[in-house]
Amino acid sequence: MFVATVETRFEAKNILHIKAVGRWVVWSIKEADRTLRLLKTQNATKAVLDLSAVESMDTTGGLVIERTLQSLQKHGISVQCTGGNKDVRALIKQVSQ
C-alpha cells in the first residue's frame, strides 16, 4: 500500500475500531487525515486504534495519529492502541510530548 488509509467499524454499538493502513508520511496522508478529521464517533465510549498495518510513518503521520487520540479522549472516549512496530510507537510517543 503506497498511501495512508483508514478503515473503521463499530463493535457492540459503543466500540469504535480504527485501523491505520499503509505509509503514514507527509506525501501520502492527505485523505487519511481528512477521514480522521471527519470521523463519526456516534455513541462510542471506547476506541481501538490498530497500527499493525502501518508500513512506515514520519512525524506528520505521528502528529495526525496523536491529534486523533487527543480528539477522541477530549470527547470522553477511552483509547487503546494496538499493533505497530517499535519505531511507529516510539514516534507517536515522541510527538505526544
PDB file of C-alpha atoms in Angstrom:
ATOM      1  CA  MET A   1       0.000   0.000   0.000  1.00  0.00           C
ATOM      2  CA  PHE A   2       1.520   3.298  -1.087  1.00  0.00           C
ATOM      3  CA  VAL A   3      -0.870   5.716   0.623  1.00  0.00           C
ATOM      4  CA  ALA A   4      -2.209   6.073   4.132  1.00  0.00           C
ATOM      5  CA  THR A   5      -5.774   4.878   4.595  1.00  0.00           C
ATOM      6  CA  VAL A   6      -8.187   4.419   7.476  1.00  0.00           C
ATOM      7  CA  GLU A   7     -10.670   1.606   7.987  1.00  0.00           C
ATOM      8  CA  THR A   8     -13.377   1.961  10.646  1.00  0.00           C
ATOM      9  CA  ARG A   9     -16.095  -0.229  12.068  1.00  0.00           C
ATOM     10  CA  PHE A  10     -18.242  -0.407  15.184  1.00  0.00           C
ATOM     11  CA  GLU A  11     -18.494  -3.351  17.535  1.00  0.00           C
ATOM     12  CA  ALA A  12     -21.274  -3.741  20.069  1.00  0.00           C
ATOM     13  CA  LYS A  13     -22.560  -0.226  19.308  1.00  0.00           C
ATOM     14  CA  ASN A  14     -20.071   1.553  21.571  1.00  0.00           C
ATOM     15  CA  ILE A  15     -16.606   0.337  20.489  1.00  0.00           C
ATOM     16  CA  LEU A  16     -15.071   2.113  17.525  1.00  0.00           C
ATOM     17  CA  HIS A  17     -12.297   0.230  15.718  1.00  0.00           C
ATOM     18  CA  ILE A  18      -9.904   2.368  13.688  1.00  0.00           C
ATOM     19  CA  LYS A  19      -7.266   0.661  11.559  1.00  0.00           C
ATOM     20  CA  ALA A  20      -4.420   2.714  10.121  1.00  0.00           C
ATOM     21  CA  VAL A  21      -3.056   1.185   6.908  1.00  0.00           C
ATOM     22  CA  GLY A  22      -0.125   1.992   4.619  1.00  0.00           C
ATOM     23  CA  ARG A  23       2.528   4.682   4.617  1.00  0.00           C
ATOM     24  CA  TRP A  24       1.700   7.448   7.067  1.00  0.00           C
ATOM     25  CA  VAL A  25       4.087  10.003   5.629  1.00  0.00           C
ATOM     26  CA  VAL A  26       3.676  13.622   4.552  1.00  0.00           C
ATOM     27  CA  TRP A  27       3.212  12.925   0.833  1.00  0.00           C
ATOM     28  CA  SER A  28       0.526  10.247   1.267  1.00  0.00           C
ATOM     29  CA  ILE A  29      -1.523  11.219   4.288  1.00  0.00           C
ATOM     30  CA  LYS A  30      -3.985  13.814   2.990  1.00  0.00           C
ATOM     31  CA  GLU A  31      -7.052  11.546   2.605  1.00  0.00           C
ATOM     32  CA  ALA A  32      -6.422   9.622   5.826  1.00  0.00           C
ATOM     33  CA  ASP A  33      -6.078  12.919   7.686  1.00  0.00           C
ATOM     34  CA  ARG A  34      -9.363  14.140   6.192  1.00  0.00           C
ATOM     35  CA  THR A  35     -11.118  10.877   7.122  1.00  0.00           C
ATOM     36  CA  LEU A  36      -9.942  11.128  10.722  1.00  0.00           C
ATOM     37  CA  ARG A  37     -10.945  14.797  10.998  1.00  0.00           C
ATOM     38  CA  LEU A  38     -14.470  13.885   9.836  1.00  0.00           C
ATOM     39  CA  LEU A  39     -14.679  10.687  11.894  1.00  0.00           C
ATOM     40  CA  LYS A  40     -18.158   9.997  13.270  1.00  0.00           C
ATOM     41  CA  THR A  41     -17.835   8.564  16.759  1.00  0.00           C
ATOM     42  CA  GLN A  42     -21.602   8.179  17.269  1.00  0.00           C
ATOM     43  CA  ASN A  43     -22.117   6.713  20.777  1.00  0.00           C
ATOM     44  CA  ALA A  44     -18.628   5.271  21.171  1.00  0.00           C
ATOM     45  CA  THR A  45     -17.264   5.036  24.684  1.00  0.00           C
ATOM     46  CA  LYS A  46     -14.119   3.183  23.654  1.00  0.00           C
ATOM     47  CA  ALA A  47     -11.886   3.268  20.584  1.00  0.00           C
ATOM     48  CA  VAL A  48      -9.298   0.727  19.489  1.00  0.00           C
ATOM     49  CA  LEU A  49      -6.624   2.153  17.210  1.00  0.00           C
ATOM     50  CA  ASP A  50      -4.889  -0.647  15.312  1.00  0.00           C
ATOM     51  CA  LEU A  51      -1.465   0.311  13.954  1.00  0.00           C
ATOM     52  CA  SER A  52      -0.448  -3.182  12.812  1.00  0.00           C
ATOM     53  CA  ALA A  53      -0.846  -2.397   9.080  1.00  0.00           C
ATOM     54  CA  VAL A  54       1.215   0.817   9.150  1.00  0.00           C
ATOM     55  CA  GLU A  55       4.176   0.253   6.822  1.00  0.00           C
ATOM     56  CA  SER A  56       6.036   3.446   7.675  1.00  0.00           C
ATOM     57  CA  MET A  57       5.441   6.720   9.493  1.00  0.00           C
ATOM     58  CA  ASP A  58       7.099  10.107   9.644  1.00  0.00           C
ATOM     59  CA  THR A  59       6.490  12.996  12.032  1.00  0.00           C
ATOM     60  CA  THR A  60       3.452  14.170  10.057  1.00  0.00           C
ATOM     61  CA  GLY A  61       1.824  10.754  10.372  1.00  0.00           C
ATOM     62  CA  GLY A  62       2.644  10.638  14.069  1.00  0.00           C
ATOM     63  CA  LEU A  63       1.084  14.053  14.594  1.00  0.00           C
ATOM     64  CA  VAL A  64      -2.114  13.021  12.788  1.00  0.00           C
ATOM     65  CA  ILE A  65      -2.408   9.910  14.971  1.00  0.00           C
ATOM     66  CA  GLU A  66      -1.675  11.876  18.146  1.00  0.00           C
ATOM     67  CA  ARG A  67      -4.226  14.567  17.225  1.00  0.00           C
ATOM     68  CA  THR A  68      -6.808  11.834  16.653  1.00  0.00           C
ATOM     69  CA  LEU A  69      -6.062  10.242  20.033  1.00  0.00           C
ATOM     70  CA  GLN A  70      -6.426  13.596  21.781  1.00  0.00           C
ATOM     71  CA  SER A  71      -9.665  14.378  19.960  1.00  0.00           C
ATOM     72  CA  LEU A  72     -11.218  11.049  20.930  1.00  0.00           C
ATOM     73  CA  GLN A  73     -10.172  11.473  24.560  1.00  0.00           C
ATOM     74  CA  LYS A  74     -11.500  15.043  24.586  1.00  0.00           C
ATOM     75  CA  HIS A  75     -14.898  13.599  23.653  1.00  0.00           C
ATOM     76  CA  GLY A  76     -14.779  11.178  26.597  1.00  0.00           C
ATOM     77  CA  ILE A  77     -13.739   8.131  24.584  1.00  0.00           C
ATOM     78  CA  SER A  78     -11.106   5.870  26.108  1.00  0.00           C
ATOM     79  CA  VAL A  79      -8.499   4.806  23.565  1.00  0.00           C
ATOM     80  CA  GLN A  80      -6.406   1.667  23.296  1.00  0.00           C
ATOM     81  CA  CYS A  81      -3.592   1.446  20.728  1.00  0.00           C
ATOM     82  CA  THR A  82      -2.668  -1.965  19.404  1.00  0.00           C
ATOM     83  CA  GLY A  83      -0.068  -3.210  16.943  1.00  0.00           C
ATOM     84  CA  GLY A  84       2.534  -1.073  15.301  1.00  0.00           C
ATOM     85  CA  ASN A  85       6.234  -1.732  15.278  1.00  0.00           C
ATOM     86  CA  LYS A  86       8.549  -0.229  17.880  1.00  0.00           C
ATOM     87  CA  ASP A  87       9.536   2.681  15.600  1.00  0.00           C
ATOM     88  CA  VAL A  88       5.922   3.687  14.942  1.00  0.00           C
ATOM     89  CA  ARG A  89       5.025   3.516  18.629  1.00  0.00           C
ATOM     90  CA  ALA A  90       8.164   5.448  19.619  1.00  0.00           C
ATOM     91  CA  LEU A  91       7.397   8.183  17.085  1.00  0.00           C
ATOM     92  CA  ILE A  92       3.839   8.598  18.349  1.00  0.00           C
ATOM     93  CA  LYS A  93       5.133   8.785  21.913  1.00  0.00           C
ATOM     94  CA  GLN A  94       7.727  11.362  20.883  1.00  0.00           C
ATOM     95  CA  VAL A  95       5.265  13.685  19.137  1.00  0.00           C
ATOM     96  CA  SER A  96       2.892  13.480  22.116  1.00  0.00           C
ATOM     97  CA  GLN A  97       5.443  15.119  24.413  1.00  0.00           C
TER      98      GLN A  97
END
